[in-house]
Coordinates of C-alpha atoms and ligand atoms in Angstrom, one line a residue:
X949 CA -87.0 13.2 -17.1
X950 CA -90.3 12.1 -18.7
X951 CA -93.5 14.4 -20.1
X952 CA -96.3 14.1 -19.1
X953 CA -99.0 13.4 -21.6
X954 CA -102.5 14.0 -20.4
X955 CA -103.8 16.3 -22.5
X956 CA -101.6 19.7 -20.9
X957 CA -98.8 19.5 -23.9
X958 CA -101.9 20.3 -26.4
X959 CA -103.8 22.7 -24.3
X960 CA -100.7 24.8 -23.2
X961 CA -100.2 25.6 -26.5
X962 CA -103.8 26.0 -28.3
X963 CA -106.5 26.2 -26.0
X964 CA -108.2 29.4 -26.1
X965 CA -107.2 30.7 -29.8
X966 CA -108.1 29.6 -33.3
X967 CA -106.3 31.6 -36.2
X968 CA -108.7 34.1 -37.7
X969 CA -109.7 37.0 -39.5
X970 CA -107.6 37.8 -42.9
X971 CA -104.4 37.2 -41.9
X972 CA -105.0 34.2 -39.6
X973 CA -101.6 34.8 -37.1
X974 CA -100.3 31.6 -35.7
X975 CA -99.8 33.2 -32.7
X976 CA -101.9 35.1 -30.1
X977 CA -101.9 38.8 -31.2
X978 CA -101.3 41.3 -28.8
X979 CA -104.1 43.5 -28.9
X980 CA -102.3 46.9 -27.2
X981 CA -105.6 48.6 -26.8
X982 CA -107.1 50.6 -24.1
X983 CA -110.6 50.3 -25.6
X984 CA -112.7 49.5 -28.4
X985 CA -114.8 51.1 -30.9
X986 CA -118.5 50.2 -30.2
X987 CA -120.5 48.9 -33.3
X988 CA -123.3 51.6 -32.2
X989 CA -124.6 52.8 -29.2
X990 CA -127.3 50.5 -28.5
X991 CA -124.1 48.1 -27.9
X992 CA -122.5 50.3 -25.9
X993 CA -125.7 50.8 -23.6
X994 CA -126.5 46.9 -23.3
X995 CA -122.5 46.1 -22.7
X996 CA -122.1 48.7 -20.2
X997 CA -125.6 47.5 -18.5
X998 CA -123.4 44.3 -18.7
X999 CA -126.4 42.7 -20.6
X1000 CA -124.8 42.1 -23.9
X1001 CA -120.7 40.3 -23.7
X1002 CA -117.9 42.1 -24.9
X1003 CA -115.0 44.2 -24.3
X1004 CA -115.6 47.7 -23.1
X1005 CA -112.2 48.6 -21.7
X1006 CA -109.2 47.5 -21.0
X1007 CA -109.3 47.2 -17.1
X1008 CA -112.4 44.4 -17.1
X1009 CA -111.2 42.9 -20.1
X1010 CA -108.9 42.7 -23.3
X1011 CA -109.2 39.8 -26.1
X1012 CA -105.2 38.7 -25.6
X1013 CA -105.5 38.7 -22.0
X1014 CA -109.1 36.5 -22.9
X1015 CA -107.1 34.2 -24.5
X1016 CA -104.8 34.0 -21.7
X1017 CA -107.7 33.2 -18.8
X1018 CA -109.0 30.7 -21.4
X1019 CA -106.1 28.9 -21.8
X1020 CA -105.3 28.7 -17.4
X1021 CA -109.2 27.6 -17.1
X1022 CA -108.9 24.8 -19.6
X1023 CA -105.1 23.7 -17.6
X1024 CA -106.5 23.7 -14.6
X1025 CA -110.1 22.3 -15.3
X1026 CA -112.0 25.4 -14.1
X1027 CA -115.2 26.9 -16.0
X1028 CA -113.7 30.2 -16.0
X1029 CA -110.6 32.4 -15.4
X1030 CA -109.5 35.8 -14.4
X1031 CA -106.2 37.4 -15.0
X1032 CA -104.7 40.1 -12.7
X1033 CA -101.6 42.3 -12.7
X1034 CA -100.0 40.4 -10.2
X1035 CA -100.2 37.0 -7.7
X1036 CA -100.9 39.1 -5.5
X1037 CA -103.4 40.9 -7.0
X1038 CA -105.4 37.5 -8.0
X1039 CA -104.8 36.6 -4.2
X1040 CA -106.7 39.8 -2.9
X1041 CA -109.3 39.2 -5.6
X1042 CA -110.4 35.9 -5.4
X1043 CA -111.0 36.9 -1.3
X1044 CA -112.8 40.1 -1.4
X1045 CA -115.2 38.3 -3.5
X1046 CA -115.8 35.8 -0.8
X1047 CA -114.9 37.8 2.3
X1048 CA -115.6 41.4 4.1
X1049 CA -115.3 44.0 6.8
X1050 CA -116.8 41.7 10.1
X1051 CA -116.1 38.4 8.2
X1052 CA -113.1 36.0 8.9
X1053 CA -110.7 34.0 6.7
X1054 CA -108.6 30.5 7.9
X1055 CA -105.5 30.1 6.2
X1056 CA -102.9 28.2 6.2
X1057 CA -99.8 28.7 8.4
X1058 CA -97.3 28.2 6.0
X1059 CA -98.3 31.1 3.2
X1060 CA -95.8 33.0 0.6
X1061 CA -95.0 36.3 3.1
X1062 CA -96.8 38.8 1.3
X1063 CA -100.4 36.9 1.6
X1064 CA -99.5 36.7 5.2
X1065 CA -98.8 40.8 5.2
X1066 CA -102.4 41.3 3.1
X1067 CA -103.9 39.0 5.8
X1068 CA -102.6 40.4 8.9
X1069 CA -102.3 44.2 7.7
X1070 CA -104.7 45.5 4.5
X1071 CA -107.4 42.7 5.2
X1072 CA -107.0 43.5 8.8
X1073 CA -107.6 47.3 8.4
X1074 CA -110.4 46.1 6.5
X1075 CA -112.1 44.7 9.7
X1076 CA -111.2 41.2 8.2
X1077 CA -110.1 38.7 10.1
X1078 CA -107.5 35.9 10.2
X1079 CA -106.9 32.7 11.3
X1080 CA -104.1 30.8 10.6
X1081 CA -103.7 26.7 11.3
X1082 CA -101.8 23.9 10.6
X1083 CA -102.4 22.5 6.6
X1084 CA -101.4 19.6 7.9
X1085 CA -103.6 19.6 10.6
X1086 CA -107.5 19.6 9.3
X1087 CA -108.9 19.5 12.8
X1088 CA -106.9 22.5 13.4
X1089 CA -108.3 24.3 10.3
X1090 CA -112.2 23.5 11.7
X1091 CA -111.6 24.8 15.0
X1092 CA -110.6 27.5 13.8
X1093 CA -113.8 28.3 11.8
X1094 CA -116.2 30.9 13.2
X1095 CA -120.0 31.8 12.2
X1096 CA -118.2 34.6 10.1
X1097 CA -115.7 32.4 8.0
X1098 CA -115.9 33.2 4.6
X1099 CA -113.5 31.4 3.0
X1100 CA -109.9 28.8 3.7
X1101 CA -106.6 29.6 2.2
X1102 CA -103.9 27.4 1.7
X1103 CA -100.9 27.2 -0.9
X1104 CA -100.6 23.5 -2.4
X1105 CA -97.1 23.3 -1.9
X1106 CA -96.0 25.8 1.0
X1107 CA -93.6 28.8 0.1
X1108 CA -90.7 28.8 1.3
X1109 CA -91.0 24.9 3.1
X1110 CA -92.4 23.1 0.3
X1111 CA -94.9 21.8 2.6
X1112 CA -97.9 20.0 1.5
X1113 CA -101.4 19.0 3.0
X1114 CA -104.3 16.6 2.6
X1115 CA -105.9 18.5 -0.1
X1116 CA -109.3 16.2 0.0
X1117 CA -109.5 16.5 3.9
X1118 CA -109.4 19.8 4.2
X1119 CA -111.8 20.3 1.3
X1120 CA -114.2 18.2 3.8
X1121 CA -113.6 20.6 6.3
X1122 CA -114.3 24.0 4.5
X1123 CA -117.1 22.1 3.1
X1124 CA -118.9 21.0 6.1
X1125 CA -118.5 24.8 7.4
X1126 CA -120.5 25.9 4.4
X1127 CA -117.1 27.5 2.8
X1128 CA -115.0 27.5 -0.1
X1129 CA -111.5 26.9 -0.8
X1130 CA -108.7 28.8 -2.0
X1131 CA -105.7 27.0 -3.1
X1132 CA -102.7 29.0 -4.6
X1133 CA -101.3 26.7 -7.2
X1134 CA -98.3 28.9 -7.6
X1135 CA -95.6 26.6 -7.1
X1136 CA -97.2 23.6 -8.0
X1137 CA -98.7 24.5 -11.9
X1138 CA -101.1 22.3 -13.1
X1139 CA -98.5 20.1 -14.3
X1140 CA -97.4 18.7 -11.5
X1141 CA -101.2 19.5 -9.2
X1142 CA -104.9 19.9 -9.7
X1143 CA -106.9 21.7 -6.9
X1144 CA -109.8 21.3 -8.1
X1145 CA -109.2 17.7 -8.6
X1146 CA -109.1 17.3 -5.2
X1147 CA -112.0 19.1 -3.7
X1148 CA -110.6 22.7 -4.2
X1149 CA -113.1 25.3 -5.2
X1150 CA -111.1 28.4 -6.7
X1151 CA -107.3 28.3 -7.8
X1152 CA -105.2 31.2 -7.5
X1153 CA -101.5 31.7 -9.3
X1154 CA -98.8 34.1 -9.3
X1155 CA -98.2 33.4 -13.3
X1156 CA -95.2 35.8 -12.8
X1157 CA -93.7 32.5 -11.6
X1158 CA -93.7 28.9 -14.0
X1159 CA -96.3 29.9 -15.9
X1160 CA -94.2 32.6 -17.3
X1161 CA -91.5 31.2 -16.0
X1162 CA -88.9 33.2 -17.8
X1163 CA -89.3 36.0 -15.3
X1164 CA -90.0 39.0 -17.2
X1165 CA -93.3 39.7 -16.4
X1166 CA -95.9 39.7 -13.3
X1167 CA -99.0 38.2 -14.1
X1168 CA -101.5 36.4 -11.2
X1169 CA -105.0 34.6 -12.3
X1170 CA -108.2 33.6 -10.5
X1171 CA -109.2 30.2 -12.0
X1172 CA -113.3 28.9 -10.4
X1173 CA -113.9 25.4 -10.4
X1174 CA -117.8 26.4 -10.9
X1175 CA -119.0 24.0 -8.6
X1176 CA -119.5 25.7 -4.8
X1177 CA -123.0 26.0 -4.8
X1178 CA -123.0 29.9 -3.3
X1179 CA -126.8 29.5 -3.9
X1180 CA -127.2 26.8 -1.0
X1181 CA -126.4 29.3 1.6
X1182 CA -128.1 32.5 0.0
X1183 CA -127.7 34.2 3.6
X1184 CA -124.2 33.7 3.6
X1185 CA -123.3 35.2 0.0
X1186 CA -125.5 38.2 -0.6
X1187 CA -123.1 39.7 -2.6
X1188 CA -123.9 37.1 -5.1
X1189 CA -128.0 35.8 -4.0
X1190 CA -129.3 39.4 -3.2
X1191 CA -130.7 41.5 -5.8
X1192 CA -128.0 44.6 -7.2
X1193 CA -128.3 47.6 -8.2
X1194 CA -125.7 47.9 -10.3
X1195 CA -126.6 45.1 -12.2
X1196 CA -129.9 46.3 -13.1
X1197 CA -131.7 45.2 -9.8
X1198 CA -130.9 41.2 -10.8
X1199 CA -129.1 38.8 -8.8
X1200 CA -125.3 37.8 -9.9
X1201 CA -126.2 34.1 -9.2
X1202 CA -129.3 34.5 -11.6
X1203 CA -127.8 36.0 -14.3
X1204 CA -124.4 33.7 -14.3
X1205 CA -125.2 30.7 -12.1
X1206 CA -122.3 28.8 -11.4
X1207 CA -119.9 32.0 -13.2
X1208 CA -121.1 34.6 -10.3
X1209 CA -118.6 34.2 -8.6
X1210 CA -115.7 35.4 -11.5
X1211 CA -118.3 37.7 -12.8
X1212 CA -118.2 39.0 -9.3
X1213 CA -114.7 39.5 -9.2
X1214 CA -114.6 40.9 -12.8
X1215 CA -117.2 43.4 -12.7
X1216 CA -116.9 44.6 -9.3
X1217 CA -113.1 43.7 -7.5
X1218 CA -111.5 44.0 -11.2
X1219 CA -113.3 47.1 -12.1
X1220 CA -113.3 48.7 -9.2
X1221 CA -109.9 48.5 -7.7
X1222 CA -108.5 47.9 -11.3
X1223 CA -106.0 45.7 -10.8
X1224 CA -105.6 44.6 -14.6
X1225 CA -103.3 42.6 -16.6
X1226 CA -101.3 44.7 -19.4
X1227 CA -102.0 42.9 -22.7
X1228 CA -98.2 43.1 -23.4
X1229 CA -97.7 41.1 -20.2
X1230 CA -100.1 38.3 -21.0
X1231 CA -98.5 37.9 -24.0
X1232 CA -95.4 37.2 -22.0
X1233 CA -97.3 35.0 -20.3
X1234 CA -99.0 33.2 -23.5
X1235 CA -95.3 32.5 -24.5
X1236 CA -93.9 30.9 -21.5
X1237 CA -96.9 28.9 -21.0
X1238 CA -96.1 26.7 -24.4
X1239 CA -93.3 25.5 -23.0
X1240 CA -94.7 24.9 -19.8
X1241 CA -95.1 20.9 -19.0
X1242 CA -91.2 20.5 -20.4
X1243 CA -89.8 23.8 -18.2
X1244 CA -91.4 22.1 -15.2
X1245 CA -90.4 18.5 -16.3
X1246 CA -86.2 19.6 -16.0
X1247 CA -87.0 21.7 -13.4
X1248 CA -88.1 18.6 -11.3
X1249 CA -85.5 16.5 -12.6
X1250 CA -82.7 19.2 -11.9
X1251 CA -84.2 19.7 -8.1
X1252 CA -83.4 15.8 -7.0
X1253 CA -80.0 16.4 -7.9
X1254 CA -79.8 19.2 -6.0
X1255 CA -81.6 17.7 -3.0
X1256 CA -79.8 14.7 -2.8
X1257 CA -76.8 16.9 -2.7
X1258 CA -77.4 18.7 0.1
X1259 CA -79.0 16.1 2.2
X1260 CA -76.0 14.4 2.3
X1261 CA -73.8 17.2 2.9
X1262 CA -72.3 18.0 6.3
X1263 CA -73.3 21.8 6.5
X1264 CA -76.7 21.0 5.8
X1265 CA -79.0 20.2 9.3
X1266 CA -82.2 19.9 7.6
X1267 CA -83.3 19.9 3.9
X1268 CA -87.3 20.1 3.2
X1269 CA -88.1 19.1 0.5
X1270 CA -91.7 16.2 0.2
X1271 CA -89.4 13.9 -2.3
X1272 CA -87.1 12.8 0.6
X1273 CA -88.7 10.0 2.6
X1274 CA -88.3 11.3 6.0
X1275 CA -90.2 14.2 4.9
X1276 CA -93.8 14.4 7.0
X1277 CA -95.3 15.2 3.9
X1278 CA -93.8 11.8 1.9
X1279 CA -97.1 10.5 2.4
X1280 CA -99.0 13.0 0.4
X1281 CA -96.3 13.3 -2.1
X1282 CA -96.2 9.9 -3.0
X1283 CA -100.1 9.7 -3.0
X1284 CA -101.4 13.7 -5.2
X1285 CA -98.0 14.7 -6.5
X1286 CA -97.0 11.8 -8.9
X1287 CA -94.4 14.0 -11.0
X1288 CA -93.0 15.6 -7.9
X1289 CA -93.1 18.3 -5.3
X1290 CA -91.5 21.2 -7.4
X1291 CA -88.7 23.3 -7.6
X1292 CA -89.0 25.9 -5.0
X1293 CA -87.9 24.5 -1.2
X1294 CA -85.7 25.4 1.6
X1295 CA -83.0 23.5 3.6
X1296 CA -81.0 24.8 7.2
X1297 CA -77.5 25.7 7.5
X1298 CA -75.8 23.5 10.4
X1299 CA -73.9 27.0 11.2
X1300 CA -74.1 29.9 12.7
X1301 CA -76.8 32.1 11.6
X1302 CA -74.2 34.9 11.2
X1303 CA -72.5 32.6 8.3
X1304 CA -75.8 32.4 6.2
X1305 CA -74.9 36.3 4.8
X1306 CA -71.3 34.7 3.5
X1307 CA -72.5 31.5 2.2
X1308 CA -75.2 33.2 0.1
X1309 CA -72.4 35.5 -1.2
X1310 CA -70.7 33.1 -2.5
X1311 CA -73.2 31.7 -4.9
X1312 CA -72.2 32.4 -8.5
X1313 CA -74.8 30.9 -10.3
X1314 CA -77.6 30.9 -7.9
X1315 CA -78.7 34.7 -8.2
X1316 CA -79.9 36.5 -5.1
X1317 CA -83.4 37.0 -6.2
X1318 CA -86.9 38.1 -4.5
X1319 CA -88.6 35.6 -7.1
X1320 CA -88.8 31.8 -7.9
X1321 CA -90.0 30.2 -11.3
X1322 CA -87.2 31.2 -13.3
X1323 CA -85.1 29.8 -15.9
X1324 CA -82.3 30.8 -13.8
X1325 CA -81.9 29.4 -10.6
X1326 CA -82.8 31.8 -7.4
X1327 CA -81.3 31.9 -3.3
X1328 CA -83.1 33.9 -1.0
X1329 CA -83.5 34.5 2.7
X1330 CA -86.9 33.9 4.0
X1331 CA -86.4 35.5 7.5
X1332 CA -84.7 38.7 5.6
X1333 CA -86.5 38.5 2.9
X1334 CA -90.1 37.4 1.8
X1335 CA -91.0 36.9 5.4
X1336 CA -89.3 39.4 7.1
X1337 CA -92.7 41.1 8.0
X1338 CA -93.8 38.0 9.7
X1339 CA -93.3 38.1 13.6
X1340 CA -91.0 35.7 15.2
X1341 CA -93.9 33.2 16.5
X1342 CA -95.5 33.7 12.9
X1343 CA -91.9 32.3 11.1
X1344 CA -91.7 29.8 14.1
X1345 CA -94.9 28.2 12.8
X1346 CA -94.4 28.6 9.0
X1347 CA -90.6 27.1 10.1
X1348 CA -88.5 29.6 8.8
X1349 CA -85.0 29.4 10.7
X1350 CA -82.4 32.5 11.0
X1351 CA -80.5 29.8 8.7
X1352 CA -83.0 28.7 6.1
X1353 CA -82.2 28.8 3.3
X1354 CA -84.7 29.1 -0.3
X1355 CA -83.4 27.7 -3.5
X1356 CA -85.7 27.8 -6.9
X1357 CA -83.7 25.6 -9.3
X1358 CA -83.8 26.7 -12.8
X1359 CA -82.9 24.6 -15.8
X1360 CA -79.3 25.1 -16.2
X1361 CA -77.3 21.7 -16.1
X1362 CA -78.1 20.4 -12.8
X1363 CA -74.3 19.5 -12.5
X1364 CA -73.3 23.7 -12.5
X1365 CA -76.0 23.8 -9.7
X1366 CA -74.8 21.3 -7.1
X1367 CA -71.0 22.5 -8.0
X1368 CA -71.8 26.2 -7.0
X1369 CA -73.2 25.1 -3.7
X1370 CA -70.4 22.6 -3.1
X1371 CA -68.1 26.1 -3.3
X1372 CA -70.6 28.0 -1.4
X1373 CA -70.8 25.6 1.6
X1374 CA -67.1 23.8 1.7
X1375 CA -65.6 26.6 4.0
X1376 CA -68.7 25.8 6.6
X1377 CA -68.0 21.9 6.2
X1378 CA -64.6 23.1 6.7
X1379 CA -65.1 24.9 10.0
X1380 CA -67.3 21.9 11.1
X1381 CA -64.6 19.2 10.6
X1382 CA -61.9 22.1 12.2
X1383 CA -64.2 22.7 15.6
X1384 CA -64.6 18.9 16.1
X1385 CA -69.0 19.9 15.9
X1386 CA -70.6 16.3 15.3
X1387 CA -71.7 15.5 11.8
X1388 CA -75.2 17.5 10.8
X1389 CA -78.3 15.0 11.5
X1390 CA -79.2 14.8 7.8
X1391 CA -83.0 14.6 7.4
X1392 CA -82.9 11.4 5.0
Ligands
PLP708 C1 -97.1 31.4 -3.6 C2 -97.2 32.8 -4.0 N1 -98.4 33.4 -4.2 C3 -98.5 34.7 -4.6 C4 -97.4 35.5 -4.8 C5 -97.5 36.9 -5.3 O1 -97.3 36.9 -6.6 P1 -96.8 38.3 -7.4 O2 -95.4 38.5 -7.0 O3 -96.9 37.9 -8.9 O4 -97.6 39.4 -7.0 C6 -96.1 34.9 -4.7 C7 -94.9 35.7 -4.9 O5 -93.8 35.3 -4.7 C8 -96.0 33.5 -4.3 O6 -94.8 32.9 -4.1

């Protein structure tokens, strides 16, 4: 299991806070405020005008959560962050600042379920539209962009598949149309992948998953890599190049430049629709993050265990995870991911679907769990489960099986791991060997 050293150990812990004031607290306080006393109303007029920084209320912005979008922007390399209630929250966000009614969105084909219902349900009564291609396919991705495409979507490593893409070639792609794009870092954390790095322009995160990572607490972020230049198509972005009245007649791209974007999303998406982080819960998220570069480190180290398990087992047909070298993304692994794929994948039961009920009832250890990114290690059933809203040509393209299976591997000894699913799959091996069925073609 090694570290990384780059820089993350330090900025995981300090970036973003310096002790002050009298009694200089080591740690981030928790301010638990709605609001905040105004030094005089002339301050209060030029903050509300938003001419003058500072906090106002709560719901566009609170100095623990500040910390907290400080410390994600310096991770991940970004100019500027944005914390949310939820991933799903920062999901929606980040888009509605790029994309509306009459507009159109490509995304990937492999998304986390619940992007996939915003896409094809909310955004869609919005008179937004959808396309979804390939991420391993860039031509698919630009012929699937339209005059009205707004923005691409895609999830750096896939949930539930663990699939991966060319990051830098489809950055080419949504750059040549003119667009931006989205990569949800969720699974990934900046410790083991940087979007922006690699030609991505905003990065979104469920922090209710490693960056907590202790699962208490949801908590999503917008992170902008400050460099699409919105002003270069002016026609394209007049929510950011045409003059507002609600910011005093000015332009968002004069006032902030390259930060129009997040101010976008703060002053209007945030305020608005008020999806705001609780103070309490960015705490939570404060704390996990210290820790973050080591919880991901044994998390890696305990998943290769586990996925050299069950690629060798016989009541396993098919594990996907990028680490195994038959994987189609091995390339692409090998090439962005250099301290591996993550934690969070999937792999087939060479058995009846109607066994897949039983063999997750069986698992002790692994709790039965609509989350991933936990200290405790997580089974759940994609096509019951996360993407059970999905249509059956939508989870035959995202490759979701009546019998696949997710697994996010927590830190417990990796030893406990692979003996609960030896006890939770030796009655199908069992049945196998009994009905004579050949051997399962183990994807290795
Ligand atoms: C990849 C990904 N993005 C976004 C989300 C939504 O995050 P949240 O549950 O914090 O709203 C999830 C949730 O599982 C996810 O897996």
């Amino acid at each position: 299991m090694s570290i990384p050293d780059d820089g993350i150990a330090t900025a995981q812990i300090h970036a973003g806070y310096e002790p002050q004031g009298p009694h200089r607290p080591v740690a981030v306080p928790l301010y638990q405020s709605a609001a905040y006393e105004f030094p005089d109303y002339e301050s209060a007029r030029r903050m509300f005008a938003l001419k003058e920084p500072g906090f106002t209320y709560t719901r566009t912005g609170n100095p623990t959560v500040a910390v907290l979008e400080q410390r994600l922007a310096a991770l991940e390399g970004g100019v500027a962050a944005l914390a949310t209630a939820t991933g799903q929250a920062a999901v929606a966000v980040a888009l509605l600042a790029l994309v509306s009614g009459g507009q159109h969105i490509v995304a990937s084909s492999k998304l986390y379920g619940g992007t996939v219902d915003l896409l094809t349900d909310t955004f869609a009564d919005f008179g937004i539209e959808a396309s979804f291609a390939d991420p391993a396919d860039a031509g698919a991705w630009a012929a699937a962009v339209r005059p009205q495409t707004r923005a691409f979507l895609t999830e750096s490593i896939g949930n539930p598949l663990a699939g991966l893409q060319d990051l830098p070639a489809l950055a080419a792609v949504a750059h040549s149309a003119g667009v931006p794009l989205v990569v949800d870092n969720t699974l990934a954390t900046p410790v083991l992948y940087r979007p922006l790095e690699l030609g991505a322009d905003v990065v979104v995160y469920s922090a209710t998953k490693f960056l907590g990572g202790h699962g208490t607490s949801l908590a999503g972020a917008v992170v902008d890599g400050g460099r699409f230049d919105f002003a270069s198509y002016p026609d394209k972005w007049p929510q950011l190049t045409r003059p507002k009245r609600r910011y005093g007649g000015d332009t968002l791209w004069s006032r902030h430049g390259h930060g129009a974007y997040l101010a976008l999303a703060r002053s209007k998406y945030l305020h608005d629709l008020g999806p705001s982080l609780s103070p309490y819960n960015a705490a939570q998220i404060l704390q996990g993050l210290e820790t973050l570069d080591i919880r991901v480190a044994r998390h890696v180290a305990n998943t290769r265990e586990v996925v050299r398990f069950l690629a060798g087992h016989p009541a396993v047909a098919q594990v996907h995870h990028p680490s195994l070298p038959s994987s189609p993304d091995a390339a692409v692994a090998a090439r962005d991911f250099p301290r591996g794929t993550g934690s969070v994948f999937s792999f087939d039961l060479a058995a009846d679907p109607a066994e897949t009920g039983p063999f997750i009832d069986r698992l002790r250890l692994f709790k039965l769990v609509a989350n991933v990114g936990d200290t405790r290690s997580l089974v759940a059933h994609p096509a019951a489960m996360t993407h059970c809203r999905l249509t059956p040509q939508q989870r035959a393209a995202a490759g979701i099986g009546e019998t696949t299976i997710r697994l996010s591997i927590g830190l417990e000894s990796a030893a406990d791991l692979v003996a609960d699913l030896a006890q939770a799959l030796a009655p199908l091996a069992t049945e196998r060997q009994a009905s004579g069925a050949p051997a399962a073609v183990v994807n290795v």
